[in-house]
Amino acid sequence: MQFRQLGHSGLEVSLVGLGTNNFGRRCDEAVSASVLDQAVESGINFIDTANIYSSGESETHIGKWLKGKRERVLIATKFGMKMGDAPMQMGASRQHIMASIEASLKRLQTDYVDLYQLHRVDRRIPIEETLRALDDLVRQGKVRYIGASNFDAWHLCEAEWTSRDKSLHRFVSVQNSYNLLNRDIEREVTPFCEAYGVGIIPFFPLESGLLTGKYQRGQAPPEGTRLAGSPRGDELLTDANFDRLEDLQRFGQERGHSLLDVAIAGLAAQPAVASIIAGATRPEQVIANAACASWEFSGDDCAALDAIVASEHPG
């Protein structure tokens, strides 16, 4: 497994990370533990979760597994999404941040998290209030580093300027949707991250499984897959996407690799990418995802790949 520095932080994260949004939803406690065991065995040290995943169950499953293993992994979690119907159960206010970290630490059964991420922008709350609260958590030792998720470049820029102006800890990473079929962040977010040393953590790297080859043109999504019965199926299972998938498969086959290899290694070749968050519901999926990190693209590979997905590349 290759390891990379996460932005300008001191964290060295595995190139492939483990996403755990299925824990508590599609994976019970035993299955979650088996997936986590395999992740560590495969060299993965970056475990990503959020308080909203299965209403806290994902963090709870990780916390039960974490006993005796805390120094072997880096735990990243998130806050900000709606956690209840009562007032102040969501967002980026000081009150919600302080309540959320205590609840997450309790579920995770640890006294700190390595990366604490704002799950989405909260325009109701001044970014200075959010950053001051997060800065306090770092100073208290409950959080090692802070990051953002689902941020546009101008949101990142506002946060960067505020942190520098007020001498507060800066976001070291941004976790956004990013894959070979969705390259929107390359227009502004990627250049910002390169310029300011912010690590990119792609989520949905396989575009709901589309980039694994499990879906076939003209056929309904297999039962139990993410797109089965989902409105996203109509959005993603298009002829244009299948045309591109066939080109990507051909690209991989010419180099002795699978479509899954192309999807993950292709992201790993992009600037500022630190760790690619891939979910798994079985240990076998972890093994397959981790193995993709061994393929390092050449300059010619990058040029050929870019030509395939050029119509998706913001100019």
Coordinates of C-alpha atoms in Angstrom, one line a residue:
M1 CA 0.0 0.0 0.0
Q2 CA 1.2 3.5 -0.9
F3 CA 0.9 6.3 1.7
R4 CA 0.6 10.0 1.0
Q5 CA 0.7 13.1 3.2
L6 CA -2.8 14.5 3.7
G7 CA -2.5 18.1 2.5
H8 CA -0.2 20.2 4.7
S9 CA -1.0 18.0 7.7
G10 CA 1.3 15.5 9.4
L11 CA -1.0 12.6 8.6
E12 CA 0.2 9.9 6.3
V13 CA -2.8 8.2 4.9
S14 CA -3.2 5.0 2.8
L15 CA -3.8 5.8 -0.9
V16 CA -7.0 3.7 -0.6
G17 CA -9.2 4.4 2.4
L18 CA -12.2 2.6 3.8
G19 CA -15.6 4.2 3.6
T20 CA -18.1 3.0 6.2
N21 CA -21.5 4.4 5.2
N22 CA -22.8 0.8 4.9
F23 CA -22.0 0.0 8.5
G24 CA -25.2 -0.4 10.4
R25 CA -27.2 -0.3 7.2
R26 CA -26.0 -3.1 5.0
C27 CA -23.4 -4.5 7.4
D28 CA -24.1 -5.7 11.0
E29 CA -21.5 -5.5 13.7
A30 CA -19.8 -8.8 12.8
V31 CA -19.6 -8.0 9.1
S32 CA -18.4 -4.5 9.9
A33 CA -15.6 -6.0 12.0
S34 CA -14.6 -8.4 9.3
V35 CA -14.3 -5.6 6.8
L36 CA -12.3 -3.5 9.2
D37 CA -10.0 -6.4 9.9
Q38 CA -9.4 -6.9 6.2
A39 CA -8.7 -3.3 5.7
V40 CA -5.9 -3.3 8.2
E41 CA -4.5 -6.5 6.8
S42 CA -4.5 -5.0 3.4
G43 CA -2.5 -2.0 4.5
I44 CA -5.4 0.5 4.8
N45 CA -5.0 2.9 7.8
F46 CA -7.5 5.6 6.9
I47 CA -11.1 4.8 8.1
D48 CA -13.7 7.4 7.1
T49 CA -17.2 7.7 8.8
A50 CA -19.7 10.3 9.8
N51 CA -22.1 10.8 12.7
I52 CA -25.1 10.6 10.2
Y53 CA -24.2 7.2 8.8
S54 CA -26.9 4.9 10.0
S55 CA -27.8 7.5 12.7
G56 CA -24.5 6.8 14.5
E57 CA -24.3 3.1 14.1
S58 CA -21.3 3.2 11.8
E59 CA -19.3 5.0 14.5
T60 CA -20.6 2.6 17.1
H61 CA -19.5 -0.4 15.1
I62 CA -16.1 1.1 14.5
G63 CA -15.8 2.0 18.2
K64 CA -16.4 -1.6 19.3
W65 CA -13.8 -2.9 16.8
L66 CA -11.3 -0.2 17.7
K67 CA -10.4 -1.5 21.2
G68 CA -6.7 -2.3 21.2
K69 CA -6.2 -1.1 17.6
R70 CA -6.3 2.7 18.0
E71 CA -2.7 3.3 17.1
R72 CA -3.0 1.3 13.9
V73 CA -5.5 3.4 12.2
L74 CA -6.5 7.0 11.5
I75 CA -10.1 7.8 12.2
A76 CA -11.9 10.5 10.2
T77 CA -15.5 11.4 11.0
K78 CA -17.9 14.2 10.0
F79 CA -20.5 16.5 11.5
G80 CA -23.1 18.9 10.2
M81 CA -25.9 16.8 8.7
K82 CA -29.3 16.6 10.4
M83 CA -29.1 14.3 13.4
G84 CA -32.6 14.8 14.9
D85 CA -35.8 16.9 14.7
A86 CA -35.1 19.0 17.8
P87 CA -33.5 22.5 17.4
M88 CA -29.7 22.7 16.9
Q89 CA -29.4 19.1 15.7
M90 CA -27.5 20.1 12.6
G91 CA -25.1 22.6 11.1
A92 CA -21.8 24.2 11.9
S93 CA -22.5 26.3 15.0
R94 CA -20.3 26.2 18.0
Q95 CA -23.1 24.6 20.0
H96 CA -23.6 21.8 17.5
I97 CA -19.9 21.2 16.9
M98 CA -19.2 20.8 20.7
A99 CA -22.2 18.5 21.2
S100 CA -21.4 16.5 18.0
I101 CA -17.7 15.8 18.9
E102 CA -18.6 14.5 22.4
A103 CA -21.3 12.2 20.9
S104 CA -18.9 10.9 18.2
L105 CA -16.1 10.3 20.7
K106 CA -18.4 8.3 22.9
R107 CA -19.6 6.2 20.0
L108 CA -16.1 5.6 18.7
Q109 CA -14.8 4.8 22.2
T110 CA -11.8 7.0 21.8
D111 CA -10.6 10.4 23.2
Y112 CA -9.7 11.9 19.9
V113 CA -10.3 11.7 16.1
D114 CA -7.5 12.3 13.6
L115 CA -9.6 14.2 11.1
Y116 CA -12.8 16.1 11.9
Q117 CA -14.7 17.2 8.8
L118 CA -17.6 19.6 8.3
H119 CA -19.9 17.5 6.2
R120 CA -21.3 20.4 4.1
V121 CA -21.4 24.1 4.0
D122 CA -23.6 25.9 6.5
R123 CA -24.3 29.4 5.2
R124 CA -26.4 30.3 8.3
I125 CA -23.3 30.3 10.4
P126 CA -20.3 32.6 9.9
I127 CA -17.3 30.5 8.9
E128 CA -15.2 32.2 11.7
E129 CA -17.5 30.8 14.4
T130 CA -17.1 27.3 12.9
L131 CA -13.3 27.6 12.6
R132 CA -12.9 29.0 16.1
A133 CA -14.9 26.1 17.5
L134 CA -12.8 23.6 15.5
D135 CA -9.6 25.4 16.6
D136 CA -10.7 24.9 20.2
L137 CA -11.1 21.2 19.7
V138 CA -7.6 20.9 18.2
R139 CA -6.2 22.8 21.1
Q140 CA -8.1 20.6 23.6
G141 CA -6.6 17.5 21.9
K142 CA -10.0 16.0 20.9
V143 CA -9.2 16.6 17.2
R144 CA -5.9 16.3 15.5
Y145 CA -6.7 18.0 12.2
I146 CA -9.8 19.6 10.5
G147 CA -11.2 19.2 7.0
A148 CA -14.2 20.0 4.9
S149 CA -16.6 18.0 2.7
N150 CA -18.8 19.0 -0.2
F151 CA -17.2 22.5 -0.5
D152 CA -16.8 24.6 -3.6
A153 CA -13.5 26.4 -4.2
W154 CA -14.9 29.7 -3.0
H155 CA -16.0 28.2 0.3
L156 CA -12.5 26.7 0.7
C157 CA -11.0 30.1 -0.1
E158 CA -13.2 31.9 2.4
A159 CA -12.2 29.4 5.1
E160 CA -8.5 29.6 4.2
W161 CA -8.5 33.4 4.3
T162 CA -10.4 33.4 7.7
S163 CA -8.0 30.9 9.2
R164 CA -5.0 32.9 8.1
D165 CA -6.4 36.2 9.1
K166 CA -7.5 35.0 12.6
S167 CA -4.6 32.7 13.2
L168 CA -6.8 29.6 13.4
H169 CA -6.1 26.0 12.3
R170 CA -6.7 25.5 8.6
F171 CA -8.6 22.8 6.7
V172 CA -6.1 20.2 5.6
S173 CA -8.4 18.4 3.3
V174 CA -11.7 18.4 1.3
Q175 CA -13.8 15.3 0.7
N176 CA -15.9 15.7 -2.5
S177 CA -17.5 13.5 -5.0
Y178 CA -14.9 12.7 -7.7
N179 CA -14.5 9.9 -10.2
L180 CA -13.7 9.3 -13.8
L181 CA -17.3 10.1 -14.8
N182 CA -17.7 13.1 -12.6
R183 CA -14.7 15.4 -12.7
D184 CA -16.4 18.7 -11.8
I185 CA -14.0 19.5 -9.0
E186 CA -11.1 19.8 -11.6
R187 CA -12.5 23.1 -12.7
E188 CA -11.8 25.1 -9.5
V189 CA -11.4 22.9 -6.4
T190 CA -8.3 20.9 -7.7
P191 CA -6.4 24.1 -8.6
F192 CA -7.2 25.6 -5.2
C193 CA -6.1 22.5 -3.4
E194 CA -2.8 22.4 -5.3
A195 CA -2.1 26.0 -4.6
Y196 CA -2.9 25.9 -0.9
G197 CA -1.8 22.4 0.1
V198 CA -5.2 21.0 0.7
G199 CA -5.5 17.2 0.2
I200 CA -8.4 15.8 -1.9
I201 CA -10.3 12.8 -0.5
P202 CA -12.5 11.5 -3.3
F203 CA -15.8 9.8 -2.3
F204 CA -18.0 7.9 -4.8
P205 CA -14.8 6.9 -6.7
L206 CA -16.7 4.0 -8.3
E207 CA -19.8 6.1 -9.0
S208 CA -22.2 3.8 -7.1
G209 CA -20.6 0.7 -8.6
L210 CA -20.9 1.9 -12.2
L211 CA -17.1 1.9 -12.6
T212 CA -16.8 -1.7 -11.4
G213 CA -18.6 -3.2 -14.4
K214 CA -21.5 -4.7 -12.4
Y215 CA -24.1 -2.9 -14.5
Q216 CA -24.8 -3.8 -18.2
R217 CA -26.2 -1.7 -21.0
G218 CA -30.0 -2.2 -21.5
Q219 CA -30.3 -4.4 -18.3
A220 CA -32.0 -3.5 -15.0
P221 CA -29.6 -3.1 -12.1
P222 CA -29.0 -6.4 -10.2
E223 CA -31.0 -6.8 -7.0
G224 CA -29.1 -5.6 -3.9
T225 CA -26.9 -3.1 -5.8
R226 CA -26.9 0.5 -5.0
L227 CA -28.7 1.6 -8.1
A228 CA -31.5 -1.0 -7.9
G229 CA -34.7 0.9 -7.4
S230 CA -32.8 4.2 -7.1
P231 CA -33.7 7.3 -9.1
R232 CA -29.9 7.7 -9.7
G233 CA -30.1 4.7 -12.0
D234 CA -31.9 6.7 -14.6
E235 CA -29.3 9.4 -14.2
L236 CA -26.2 7.2 -14.5
L237 CA -27.2 4.2 -16.6
T238 CA -27.2 6.1 -19.9
D239 CA -25.8 5.2 -23.3
A240 CA -23.2 8.0 -23.0
N241 CA -21.9 6.6 -19.8
F242 CA -21.8 3.0 -21.1
D243 CA -19.9 4.3 -24.2
R244 CA -17.3 5.8 -21.9
L245 CA -17.2 2.7 -19.7
E246 CA -16.4 0.5 -22.7
D247 CA -13.6 2.9 -23.6
L248 CA -12.2 2.7 -20.1
Q249 CA -12.5 -1.1 -20.0
R250 CA -10.5 -1.2 -23.3
F251 CA -7.9 1.1 -21.9
G252 CA -7.5 -1.2 -18.9
Q253 CA -7.4 -4.4 -20.9
E254 CA -4.7 -3.0 -23.2
R255 CA -2.6 -2.6 -20.0
G256 CA -3.6 -5.8 -18.3
H257 CA -5.9 -4.2 -15.8
S258 CA -9.6 -4.3 -14.9
L259 CA -12.1 -1.4 -14.9
L260 CA -11.9 -1.3 -11.1
D261 CA -8.1 -0.8 -11.4
V262 CA -8.6 2.0 -13.9
A263 CA -11.2 3.8 -11.7
I264 CA -9.0 3.9 -8.6
A265 CA -5.5 4.2 -10.2
G266 CA -6.8 6.9 -12.5
L267 CA -7.9 9.0 -9.5
A268 CA -4.6 8.3 -7.8
A269 CA -2.8 9.8 -10.7
Q270 CA -4.7 13.1 -10.3
P271 CA -3.0 16.1 -8.6
A272 CA -3.6 16.6 -4.8
V273 CA -5.4 13.3 -4.3
A274 CA -4.4 11.9 -1.0
S275 CA -6.7 8.9 -0.1
I276 CA -9.5 7.5 -2.2
I277 CA -12.5 6.5 -0.1
A278 CA -13.9 3.2 -1.3
G279 CA -16.8 1.5 0.6
A280 CA -17.1 -2.2 1.1
T281 CA -19.7 -4.6 2.4
R282 CA -17.4 -7.7 2.2
P283 CA -13.7 -8.4 2.9
E284 CA -13.2 -9.5 -0.7
Q285 CA -14.2 -6.0 -1.9
V286 CA -11.5 -4.5 0.4
I287 CA -8.9 -6.8 -1.0
A288 CA -9.9 -5.8 -4.6
N289 CA -9.9 -2.1 -3.8
A290 CA -6.6 -2.1 -2.0
A291 CA -4.9 -4.0 -4.8
C292 CA -5.7 -1.2 -7.3
A293 CA -3.3 1.1 -5.5
S294 CA -0.3 -0.9 -6.8
W295 CA -0.7 0.4 -10.4
E296 CA 1.1 3.7 -11.0
F297 CA 0.1 5.5 -14.2
S298 CA 2.8 6.7 -16.6
G299 CA 2.6 10.0 -18.3
D300 CA 1.3 8.2 -21.4
D301 CA -1.3 6.5 -19.4
C302 CA -2.5 9.8 -18.0
A303 CA -2.7 11.4 -21.4
A304 CA -4.6 8.4 -22.9
L305 CA -7.1 8.3 -20.0
D306 CA -7.7 12.1 -20.2
A307 CA -8.5 11.7 -23.9
I308 CA -11.1 9.1 -23.1
V309 CA -12.9 11.3 -20.5
A310 CA -12.1 14.6 -22.2
S311 CA -15.8 15.4 -22.7
E312 CA -16.2 15.2 -18.9
H313 CA -13.1 17.3 -18.3
P314 CA -13.9 21.0 -17.6
G315 CA -11.8 23.0 -20.0

